[in-house]
Amino acid sequence: MRVWLPRYRRIAGLLGLNMEADWEATLRLARLVEGKAVKPLEAAERVSGRTVFVFGAGPSLEADLERLSRSSLLGRGVPIAADGATSALLAFKTVPSLVVSDLDGRITDLLRAEKLGALMVVHGHGDNIERLNALLPRFRRVLATTQVKPVRGLVYNFGGFTDGDRAVFLAEALKARRVVLAGMDLGETVGRFSKPWLKKEAKASQTKKVKLEIARELLGWLAGWAKAEILNLTLKGEDIPGVRRISLKELRSLLKA
C-alpha cells in the first residue's frame, strides 16, 4: 500500500478521480460481499507456481486466442480474463479460472463464467457504485478489490488500475510463476470485447488512451520488481517497457521447461 498509493494519487490527479468516492465504493463493496467474500489464499490455489495467461480485451484478443488454440497451448496455462475478454474466452470454449472485472463487461457472460467455475474478482471505484449495488448480489462468491485503502478481510488492494493490468498485479500477488499477456494492445484502438455494445474495434477516446497508457506504465513498473516472469504474446499493439515479446515457438519451449 505504501508503494501503491503515491502512484494512485498521481493517476487520480491525471484523470480527475475522486478518491473519496473510491473509498465510498470500497465500503459499499465490503458490505455487499459479507458472507461470500473469498480470501486471497483460495485464489492463490489456482495460480501459485503456475504459468498464467492474462487476456485483455484489445483488438488482438481473438487472433491471440486463435493462435493459442491452434497450437494446443491454450490449455497449458491458467486463464485469467480481464472483464470483457471473458466473452471471447467462452466463445473459444475456455472458462477463465479468474475474472477481473469492475462489472462493465457483458453481465450474462460474467455470470455464465462463474457458473462454469470461474472465480470473480470484482473491483469497486467511484464510478461503479450503482453497478455494484445492482449486480454484485447476483454473484455467489467474490474476491473484492479496491484501488484505495482496503477493508480487512473483505476488500483487498493488490495494485493496478485497469482490469487488464490489475489482473497482472493480482497474478503476481498470488505467486504465479510466469504471466503471459495476450490481447493487451494498449494502443489507440479498443477491441470489440472491451464494451458490451461494441460490434467491432473502435478508436479509443482520449480518456481511454490515457488509461491504456497508465496500464502500460504500470505493467512496466511491475515488470521491474515482480518475482513472476512477465512476457507479452500479444500479436500487435504497443511494446511494454521491461516486458519481452515472445513468439508461440518460444512460449512452447518455456512451457516444456
PDB file of C-alpha atoms in Angstrom:
ATOM      1  CA  MET A   1       0.000   0.000   0.000  1.00  0.00           C
ATOM      2  CA  ARG A   2       2.806   2.442   0.846  1.00  0.00           C
ATOM      3  CA  VAL A   3       4.288   1.885  -2.594  1.00  0.00           C
ATOM      4  CA  TRP A   4       0.985   1.852  -4.475  1.00  0.00           C
ATOM      5  CA  LEU A   5      -0.867   4.852  -3.044  1.00  0.00           C
ATOM      6  CA  PRO A   6       1.557   7.557  -4.255  1.00  0.00           C
ATOM      7  CA  ARG A   7       1.183   6.146  -7.775  1.00  0.00           C
ATOM      8  CA  TYR A   8      -2.574   6.062  -7.428  1.00  0.00           C
ATOM      9  CA  ARG A   9      -2.696   9.670  -6.224  1.00  0.00           C
ATOM     10  CA  ARG A  10      -0.850  10.630  -9.411  1.00  0.00           C
ATOM     11  CA  ILE A  11      -3.349   8.647 -11.525  1.00  0.00           C
ATOM     12  CA  ALA A  12      -6.250  10.294  -9.709  1.00  0.00           C
ATOM     13  CA  GLY A  13      -4.748  13.687 -10.454  1.00  0.00           C
ATOM     14  CA  LEU A  14      -4.280  12.888 -14.145  1.00  0.00           C
ATOM     15  CA  LEU A  15      -7.858  11.698 -14.588  1.00  0.00           C
ATOM     16  CA  GLY A  16      -9.614  13.904 -12.052  1.00  0.00           C
ATOM     17  CA  LEU A  17     -10.742  10.915  -9.978  1.00  0.00           C
ATOM     18  CA  ASN A  18     -12.478  11.374  -6.635  1.00  0.00           C
ATOM     19  CA  MET A  19     -10.626   9.282  -4.057  1.00  0.00           C
ATOM     20  CA  GLU A  20     -13.386   9.852  -1.508  1.00  0.00           C
ATOM     21  CA  ALA A  21     -15.859   8.295  -3.950  1.00  0.00           C
ATOM     22  CA  ASP A  22     -13.452   5.382  -4.382  1.00  0.00           C
ATOM     23  CA  TRP A  23     -13.470   4.899  -0.618  1.00  0.00           C
ATOM     24  CA  GLU A  24     -17.282   5.082  -0.556  1.00  0.00           C
ATOM     25  CA  ALA A  25     -17.354   2.352  -3.234  1.00  0.00           C
ATOM     26  CA  THR A  26     -14.930   0.279  -1.173  1.00  0.00           C
ATOM     27  CA  LEU A  27     -17.129   0.455   1.908  1.00  0.00           C
ATOM     28  CA  ARG A  28     -20.193  -0.411  -0.145  1.00  0.00           C
ATOM     29  CA  LEU A  29     -18.368  -3.352  -1.712  1.00  0.00           C
ATOM     30  CA  ALA A  30     -17.330  -4.580   1.736  1.00  0.00           C
ATOM     31  CA  ARG A  31     -20.964  -4.640   2.840  1.00  0.00           C
ATOM     32  CA  LEU A  32     -22.094  -6.401  -0.341  1.00  0.00           C
ATOM     33  CA  VAL A  33     -19.550  -9.237  -0.036  1.00  0.00           C
ATOM     34  CA  GLU A  34     -20.201 -10.023   3.609  1.00  0.00           C
ATOM     35  CA  GLY A  35     -20.944 -13.719   3.821  1.00  0.00           C
ATOM     36  CA  LYS A  36     -19.496 -14.521   0.388  1.00  0.00           C
ATOM     37  CA  ALA A  37     -16.063 -12.901   0.442  1.00  0.00           C
ATOM     38  CA  VAL A  38     -13.236 -15.007  -0.983  1.00  0.00           C
ATOM     39  CA  LYS A  39      -9.810 -14.861   0.667  1.00  0.00           C
ATOM     40  CA  PRO A  40      -6.690 -14.407  -1.491  1.00  0.00           C
ATOM     41  CA  LEU A  41      -5.373 -17.777  -0.290  1.00  0.00           C
ATOM     42  CA  GLU A  42      -8.219 -19.548  -2.086  1.00  0.00           C
ATOM     43  CA  ALA A  43      -7.478 -17.687  -5.322  1.00  0.00           C
ATOM     44  CA  ALA A  44      -3.777 -18.477  -4.920  1.00  0.00           C
ATOM     45  CA  GLU A  45      -4.563 -22.187  -5.014  1.00  0.00           C
ATOM     46  CA  ARG A  46      -5.468 -21.699  -8.676  1.00  0.00           C
ATOM     47  CA  VAL A  47      -2.409 -19.628  -9.577  1.00  0.00           C
ATOM     48  CA  SER A  48       0.574 -20.186  -7.285  1.00  0.00           C
ATOM     49  CA  GLY A  49       3.630 -21.611  -9.017  1.00  0.00           C
ATOM     50  CA  ARG A  50       1.909 -21.874 -12.390  1.00  0.00           C
ATOM     51  CA  THR A  51       2.029 -20.165 -15.784  1.00  0.00           C
ATOM     52  CA  VAL A  52      -0.857 -17.734 -16.148  1.00  0.00           C
ATOM     53  CA  PHE A  53      -2.355 -16.296 -19.336  1.00  0.00           C
ATOM     54  CA  VAL A  54      -3.848 -12.838 -18.755  1.00  0.00           C
ATOM     55  CA  PHE A  55      -6.260 -11.924 -21.543  1.00  0.00           C
ATOM     56  CA  GLY A  56      -7.013  -8.254 -22.154  1.00  0.00           C
ATOM     57  CA  ALA A  57      -9.863  -7.104 -24.389  1.00  0.00           C
ATOM     58  CA  GLY A  58      -7.671  -5.419 -27.003  1.00  0.00           C
ATOM     59  CA  PRO A  59      -8.018  -5.783 -30.794  1.00  0.00           C
ATOM     60  CA  SER A  60      -5.534  -8.709 -30.845  1.00  0.00           C
ATOM     61  CA  LEU A  61      -7.602 -10.822 -28.448  1.00  0.00           C
ATOM     62  CA  GLU A  62      -9.330 -13.102 -30.946  1.00  0.00           C
ATOM     63  CA  ALA A  63      -6.169 -13.569 -33.025  1.00  0.00           C
ATOM     64  CA  ASP A  64      -4.207 -14.431 -29.880  1.00  0.00           C
ATOM     65  CA  LEU A  65      -6.840 -16.926 -28.758  1.00  0.00           C
ATOM     66  CA  GLU A  66      -6.865 -18.475 -32.225  1.00  0.00           C
ATOM     67  CA  ARG A  67      -3.074 -18.798 -32.237  1.00  0.00           C
ATOM     68  CA  LEU A  68      -3.019 -20.380 -28.775  1.00  0.00           C
ATOM     69  CA  SER A  69      -5.867 -22.711 -29.656  1.00  0.00           C
ATOM     70  CA  ARG A  70      -4.380 -23.908 -32.940  1.00  0.00           C
ATOM     71  CA  SER A  71      -1.039 -24.567 -31.311  1.00  0.00           C
ATOM     72  CA  SER A  72      -2.707 -26.518 -28.465  1.00  0.00           C
ATOM     73  CA  LEU A  73      -1.223 -24.117 -25.906  1.00  0.00           C
ATOM     74  CA  LEU A  74      -4.455 -22.541 -24.692  1.00  0.00           C
ATOM     75  CA  GLY A  75      -4.929 -25.184 -22.038  1.00  0.00           C
ATOM     76  CA  ARG A  76      -1.320 -25.074 -20.852  1.00  0.00           C
ATOM     77  CA  GLY A  77      -1.726 -22.089 -18.557  1.00  0.00           C
ATOM     78  CA  VAL A  78      -4.228 -20.729 -16.038  1.00  0.00           C
ATOM     79  CA  PRO A  79      -6.534 -18.343 -17.955  1.00  0.00           C
ATOM     80  CA  ILE A  80      -7.376 -15.023 -16.315  1.00  0.00           C
ATOM     81  CA  ALA A  81      -9.837 -12.773 -18.160  1.00  0.00           C
ATOM     82  CA  ALA A  82      -9.961  -9.004 -17.870  1.00  0.00           C
ATOM     83  CA  ASP A  83     -13.698  -8.262 -17.835  1.00  0.00           C
ATOM     84  CA  GLY A  84     -14.962  -8.276 -21.461  1.00  0.00           C
ATOM     85  CA  ALA A  85     -12.304 -10.776 -22.520  1.00  0.00           C
ATOM     86  CA  THR A  86     -14.470 -13.328 -20.687  1.00  0.00           C
ATOM     87  CA  SER A  87     -16.903 -13.337 -23.632  1.00  0.00           C
ATOM     88  CA  ALA A  88     -14.136 -14.168 -26.107  1.00  0.00           C
ATOM     89  CA  LEU A  89     -12.758 -16.954 -23.918  1.00  0.00           C
ATOM     90  CA  LEU A  90     -16.185 -18.530 -23.598  1.00  0.00           C
ATOM     91  CA  ALA A  91     -16.568 -18.361 -27.388  1.00  0.00           C
ATOM     92  CA  PHE A  92     -13.350 -20.411 -27.580  1.00  0.00           C
ATOM     93  CA  LYS A  93     -14.846 -22.899 -25.122  1.00  0.00           C
ATOM     94  CA  THR A  94     -12.409 -21.829 -22.417  1.00  0.00           C
ATOM     95  CA  VAL A  95     -13.592 -20.970 -18.911  1.00  0.00           C
ATOM     96  CA  PRO A  96     -11.374 -18.398 -17.203  1.00  0.00           C
ATOM     97  CA  SER A  97     -10.104 -19.500 -13.819  1.00  0.00           C
ATOM     98  CA  LEU A  98     -10.352 -15.901 -12.581  1.00  0.00           C
ATOM     99  CA  VAL A  99     -12.325 -12.966 -13.985  1.00  0.00           C
ATOM    100  CA  VAL A 100     -11.059  -9.492 -13.040  1.00  0.00           C
ATOM    101  CA  SER A 101     -13.909  -7.043 -13.531  1.00  0.00           C
ATOM    102  CA  ASP A 102     -15.489  -3.762 -12.483  1.00  0.00           C
ATOM    103  CA  LEU A 103     -18.764  -5.176 -13.885  1.00  0.00           C
ATOM    104  CA  ASP A 104     -18.982  -3.245 -17.151  1.00  0.00           C
ATOM    105  CA  GLY A 105     -18.481  -6.337 -19.321  1.00  0.00           C
ATOM    106  CA  ARG A 106     -21.327  -8.458 -20.711  1.00  0.00           C
ATOM    107  CA  ILE A 107     -23.045  -9.450 -17.474  1.00  0.00           C
ATOM    108  CA  THR A 108     -24.638 -12.608 -18.894  1.00  0.00           C
ATOM    109  CA  ASP A 109     -21.187 -13.926 -19.810  1.00  0.00           C
ATOM    110  CA  LEU A 110     -19.701 -12.974 -16.428  1.00  0.00           C
ATOM    111  CA  LEU A 111     -22.485 -14.863 -14.678  1.00  0.00           C
ATOM    112  CA  ARG A 112     -22.085 -17.809 -17.031  1.00  0.00           C
ATOM    113  CA  ALA A 113     -18.349 -17.927 -16.412  1.00  0.00           C
ATOM    114  CA  GLU A 114     -18.925 -18.026 -12.654  1.00  0.00           C
ATOM    115  CA  LYS A 115     -21.491 -20.800 -13.049  1.00  0.00           C
ATOM    116  CA  LEU A 116     -18.908 -22.792 -15.033  1.00  0.00           C
ATOM    117  CA  GLY A 117     -16.298 -22.416 -12.291  1.00  0.00           C
ATOM    118  CA  ALA A 118     -14.636 -19.009 -12.664  1.00  0.00           C
ATOM    119  CA  LEU A 119     -13.787 -17.067  -9.535  1.00  0.00           C
ATOM    120  CA  MET A 120     -14.977 -13.456  -9.732  1.00  0.00           C
ATOM    121  CA  VAL A 121     -12.546 -10.713  -8.700  1.00  0.00           C
ATOM    122  CA  VAL A 122     -14.756  -7.623  -8.516  1.00  0.00           C
ATOM    123  CA  HIS A 123     -13.361  -4.113  -8.256  1.00  0.00           C
ATOM    124  CA  GLY A 124     -15.055  -1.127  -6.634  1.00  0.00           C
ATOM    125  CA  HIS A 125     -14.412   2.502  -7.591  1.00  0.00           C
ATOM    126  CA  GLY A 126     -16.293   5.767  -7.511  1.00  0.00           C
ATOM    127  CA  ASP A 127     -17.848   5.320 -10.947  1.00  0.00           C
ATOM    128  CA  ASN A 128     -19.373   1.862 -10.481  1.00  0.00           C
ATOM    129  CA  ILE A 129     -21.262   2.046  -7.172  1.00  0.00           C
ATOM    130  CA  GLU A 130     -24.628   1.675  -8.935  1.00  0.00           C
ATOM    131  CA  ARG A 131     -23.379  -1.398 -10.808  1.00  0.00           C
ATOM    132  CA  LEU A 132     -22.087  -2.890  -7.581  1.00  0.00           C
ATOM    133  CA  ASN A 133     -25.473  -2.421  -5.923  1.00  0.00           C
ATOM    134  CA  ALA A 134     -27.391  -3.855  -8.874  1.00  0.00           C
ATOM    135  CA  LEU A 135     -25.128  -6.685  -9.993  1.00  0.00           C
ATOM    136  CA  LEU A 136     -22.923  -7.946  -7.200  1.00  0.00           C
ATOM    137  CA  PRO A 137     -25.804  -9.711  -5.375  1.00  0.00           C
ATOM    138  CA  ARG A 138     -26.174 -11.921  -8.482  1.00  0.00           C
ATOM    139  CA  PHE A 139     -22.740 -13.473  -7.949  1.00  0.00           C
ATOM    140  CA  ARG A 140     -22.241 -16.303  -5.486  1.00  0.00           C
ATOM    141  CA  ARG A 141     -18.716 -15.658  -4.184  1.00  0.00           C
ATOM    142  CA  VAL A 142     -16.362 -12.734  -4.784  1.00  0.00           C
ATOM    143  CA  LEU A 143     -12.776 -11.692  -4.173  1.00  0.00           C
ATOM    144  CA  ALA A 144     -13.285  -7.943  -3.757  1.00  0.00           C
ATOM    145  CA  THR A 145     -10.667  -5.326  -4.672  1.00  0.00           C
ATOM    146  CA  THR A 146     -10.120  -1.596  -4.429  1.00  0.00           C
ATOM    147  CA  GLN A 147      -7.603   0.985  -5.616  1.00  0.00           C
ATOM    148  CA  VAL A 148      -7.560   2.822  -2.281  1.00  0.00           C
ATOM    149  CA  LYS A 149      -7.436   1.668   1.346  1.00  0.00           C
ATOM    150  CA  PRO A 150      -8.588  -1.973   1.766  1.00  0.00           C
ATOM    151  CA  VAL A 151     -11.076  -3.289   4.317  1.00  0.00           C
ATOM    152  CA  ARG A 152      -9.535  -6.035   6.408  1.00  0.00           C
ATOM    153  CA  GLY A 153     -10.765  -9.490   5.466  1.00  0.00           C
ATOM    154  CA  LEU A 154     -13.272  -8.198   2.908  1.00  0.00           C
ATOM    155  CA  VAL A 155     -11.704  -5.920   0.280  1.00  0.00           C
ATOM    156  CA  TYR A 156      -8.085  -6.094  -0.895  1.00  0.00           C
ATOM    157  CA  ASN A 157      -5.692  -3.854  -2.808  1.00  0.00           C
ATOM    158  CA  PHE A 158      -3.232  -5.777  -4.995  1.00  0.00           C
ATOM    159  CA  GLY A 159      -2.295  -2.741  -7.104  1.00  0.00           C
ATOM    160  CA  GLY A 160      -3.135  -1.903 -10.688  1.00  0.00           C
ATOM    161  CA  PHE A 161      -5.703   0.362 -12.292  1.00  0.00           C
ATOM    162  CA  THR A 162      -7.435  -1.010 -15.410  1.00  0.00           C
ATOM    163  CA  ASP A 163      -8.930  -4.501 -15.461  1.00  0.00           C
ATOM    164  CA  GLY A 164      -6.038  -5.760 -17.586  1.00  0.00           C
ATOM    165  CA  ASP A 165      -3.105  -4.529 -15.550  1.00  0.00           C
ATOM    166  CA  ARG A 166      -4.933  -5.299 -12.274  1.00  0.00           C
ATOM    167  CA  ALA A 167      -5.135  -8.902 -13.441  1.00  0.00           C
ATOM    168  CA  VAL A 168      -1.347  -8.980 -13.819  1.00  0.00           C
ATOM    169  CA  PHE A 169      -0.772  -7.383 -10.403  1.00  0.00           C
ATOM    170  CA  LEU A 170      -3.163  -9.982  -8.971  1.00  0.00           C
ATOM    171  CA  ALA A 171      -1.277 -12.858 -10.607  1.00  0.00           C
ATOM    172  CA  GLU A 172       1.971 -11.560  -9.103  1.00  0.00           C
ATOM    173  CA  ALA A 173       0.376 -11.225  -5.658  1.00  0.00           C
ATOM    174  CA  LEU A 174      -0.943 -14.794  -5.923  1.00  0.00           C
ATOM    175  CA  LYS A 175       2.605 -16.017  -6.673  1.00  0.00           C
ATOM    176  CA  ALA A 176       2.262 -17.025 -10.315  1.00  0.00           C
ATOM    177  CA  ARG A 177       5.476 -18.438 -11.759  1.00  0.00           C
ATOM    178  CA  ARG A 178       5.014 -16.742 -15.137  1.00  0.00           C
ATOM    179  CA  VAL A 179       2.483 -14.303 -16.602  1.00  0.00           C
ATOM    180  CA  VAL A 180       1.886 -14.302 -20.350  1.00  0.00           C
ATOM    181  CA  LEU A 181      -0.051 -11.324 -21.740  1.00  0.00           C
ATOM    182  CA  ALA A 182      -2.470 -11.724 -24.655  1.00  0.00           C
ATOM    183  CA  GLY A 183      -4.960  -9.244 -26.113  1.00  0.00           C
ATOM    184  CA  MET A 184      -3.009  -6.445 -24.411  1.00  0.00           C
ATOM    185  CA  ASP A 185      -2.618  -3.969 -27.292  1.00  0.00           C
ATOM    186  CA  LEU A 186      -2.693  -0.851 -25.070  1.00  0.00           C
ATOM    187  CA  GLY A 187      -2.776   1.441 -28.107  1.00  0.00           C
ATOM    188  CA  GLU A 188      -5.200   3.876 -29.725  1.00  0.00           C
ATOM    189  CA  THR A 189      -7.803   1.262 -30.652  1.00  0.00           C
ATOM    190  CA  VAL A 190     -10.062  -0.741 -28.345  1.00  0.00           C
ATOM    191  CA  GLY A 191     -11.259  -4.244 -29.153  1.00  0.00           C
ATOM    192  CA  ARG A 192     -14.867  -5.178 -29.709  1.00  0.00           C
ATOM    193  CA  PHE A 193     -14.945  -7.148 -26.459  1.00  0.00           C
ATOM    194  CA  SER A 194     -13.951  -4.145 -24.360  1.00  0.00           C
ATOM    195  CA  LYS A 195     -17.570  -2.946 -24.071  1.00  0.00           C
ATOM    196  CA  PRO A 196     -20.802  -4.938 -24.488  1.00  0.00           C
ATOM    197  CA  TRP A 197     -22.254  -2.570 -27.085  1.00  0.00           C
ATOM    198  CA  LEU A 198     -19.296  -2.621 -29.484  1.00  0.00           C
ATOM    199  CA  LYS A 199     -19.723  -4.665 -32.664  1.00  0.00           C
ATOM    200  CA  LYS A 200     -16.178  -4.055 -33.927  1.00  0.00           C
ATOM    201  CA  GLU A 201     -12.964  -2.433 -32.764  1.00  0.00           C
ATOM    202  CA  ALA A 202     -13.131   1.336 -32.337  1.00  0.00           C
ATOM    203  CA  LYS A 203     -10.893   4.319 -31.821  1.00  0.00           C
ATOM    204  CA  ALA A 204     -10.191   4.919 -28.165  1.00  0.00           C
ATOM    205  CA  SER A 205     -11.465   8.110 -26.567  1.00  0.00           C
ATOM    206  CA  GLN A 206      -8.872  10.498 -25.209  1.00  0.00           C
ATOM    207  CA  THR A 207      -9.641   9.379 -21.657  1.00  0.00           C
ATOM    208  CA  LYS A 208      -9.332   5.738 -22.668  1.00  0.00           C
ATOM    209  CA  LYS A 209      -5.970   6.441 -24.329  1.00  0.00           C
ATOM    210  CA  VAL A 210      -4.708   7.922 -21.075  1.00  0.00           C
ATOM    211  CA  LYS A 211      -5.971   4.892 -19.138  1.00  0.00           C
ATOM    212  CA  LEU A 212      -4.245   2.497 -21.531  1.00  0.00           C
ATOM    213  CA  GLU A 213      -1.009   4.458 -21.262  1.00  0.00           C
ATOM    214  CA  ILE A 214      -1.313   4.262 -17.476  1.00  0.00           C
ATOM    215  CA  ALA A 215      -1.789   0.488 -17.769  1.00  0.00           C
ATOM    216  CA  ARG A 216       1.320   0.257 -19.950  1.00  0.00           C
ATOM    217  CA  GLU A 217       3.332   2.325 -17.472  1.00  0.00           C
ATOM    218  CA  LEU A 218       2.150   0.257 -14.504  1.00  0.00           C
ATOM    219  CA  LEU A 219       2.987  -3.023 -16.220  1.00  0.00           C
ATOM    220  CA  GLY A 220       6.468  -1.734 -16.992  1.00  0.00           C
ATOM    221  CA  TRP A 221       6.903  -0.728 -13.353  1.00  0.00           C
ATOM    222  CA  LEU A 222       5.651  -4.113 -12.148  1.00  0.00           C
ATOM    223  CA  ALA A 223       7.992  -5.957 -14.508  1.00  0.00           C
ATOM    224  CA  GLY A 224      10.928  -4.236 -12.803  1.00  0.00           C
ATOM    225  CA  TRP A 225      10.317  -5.881  -9.435  1.00  0.00           C
ATOM    226  CA  ALA A 226       7.894  -8.771  -9.890  1.00  0.00           C
ATOM    227  CA  LYS A 227       9.038 -12.255  -8.906  1.00  0.00           C
ATOM    228  CA  ALA A 228       6.935 -13.711 -11.730  1.00  0.00           C
ATOM    229  CA  GLU A 229       8.359 -13.633 -15.244  1.00  0.00           C
ATOM    230  CA  ILE A 230       6.125 -11.326 -17.333  1.00  0.00           C
ATOM    231  CA  LEU A 231       6.033 -11.904 -21.104  1.00  0.00           C
ATOM    232  CA  ASN A 232       3.984 -10.411 -23.928  1.00  0.00           C
ATOM    233  CA  LEU A 233       2.432 -12.686 -26.551  1.00  0.00           C
ATOM    234  CA  THR A 234       0.055 -10.015 -27.923  1.00  0.00           C
ATOM    235  CA  LEU A 235       0.143 -10.124 -31.725  1.00  0.00           C
ATOM    236  CA  LYS A 236       0.099  -6.351 -32.252  1.00  0.00           C
ATOM    237  CA  GLY A 237      -0.146  -3.217 -30.146  1.00  0.00           C
ATOM    238  CA  GLU A 238       2.337  -1.273 -28.057  1.00  0.00           C
ATOM    239  CA  ASP A 239       5.540  -2.575 -26.548  1.00  0.00           C
ATOM    240  CA  ILE A 240       5.620  -2.556 -22.754  1.00  0.00           C
ATOM    241  CA  PRO A 241       8.879  -1.352 -21.154  1.00  0.00           C
ATOM    242  CA  GLY A 242      10.700  -4.231 -19.494  1.00  0.00           C
ATOM    243  CA  VAL A 243       8.298  -6.871 -20.848  1.00  0.00           C
ATOM    244  CA  ARG A 244       9.741  -9.066 -23.581  1.00  0.00           C
ATOM    245  CA  ARG A 245       7.630 -10.055 -26.564  1.00  0.00           C
ATOM    246  CA  ILE A 246       7.674 -13.748 -27.339  1.00  0.00           C
ATOM    247  CA  SER A 247       6.529 -15.965 -30.179  1.00  0.00           C
ATOM    248  CA  LEU A 248       4.400 -19.084 -29.940  1.00  0.00           C
ATOM    249  CA  LYS A 249       7.533 -21.130 -30.570  1.00  0.00           C
ATOM    250  CA  GLU A 250       9.297 -19.506 -27.613  1.00  0.00           C
ATOM    251  CA  LEU A 251       6.225 -19.974 -25.422  1.00  0.00           C
ATOM    252  CA  ARG A 252       6.052 -23.665 -26.306  1.00  0.00           C
ATOM    253  CA  SER A 253       9.707 -24.081 -25.305  1.00  0.00           C
ATOM    254  CA  LEU A 254       9.144 -22.272 -21.999  1.00  0.00           C
ATOM    255  CA  LEU A 255       6.144 -24.415 -21.156  1.00  0.00           C
ATOM    256  CA  LYS A 256       8.179 -27.569 -21.768  1.00  0.00           C
ATOM    257  CA  ALA A 257      10.953 -26.424 -19.438  1.00  0.00           C
TER     258      ALA A 257
END
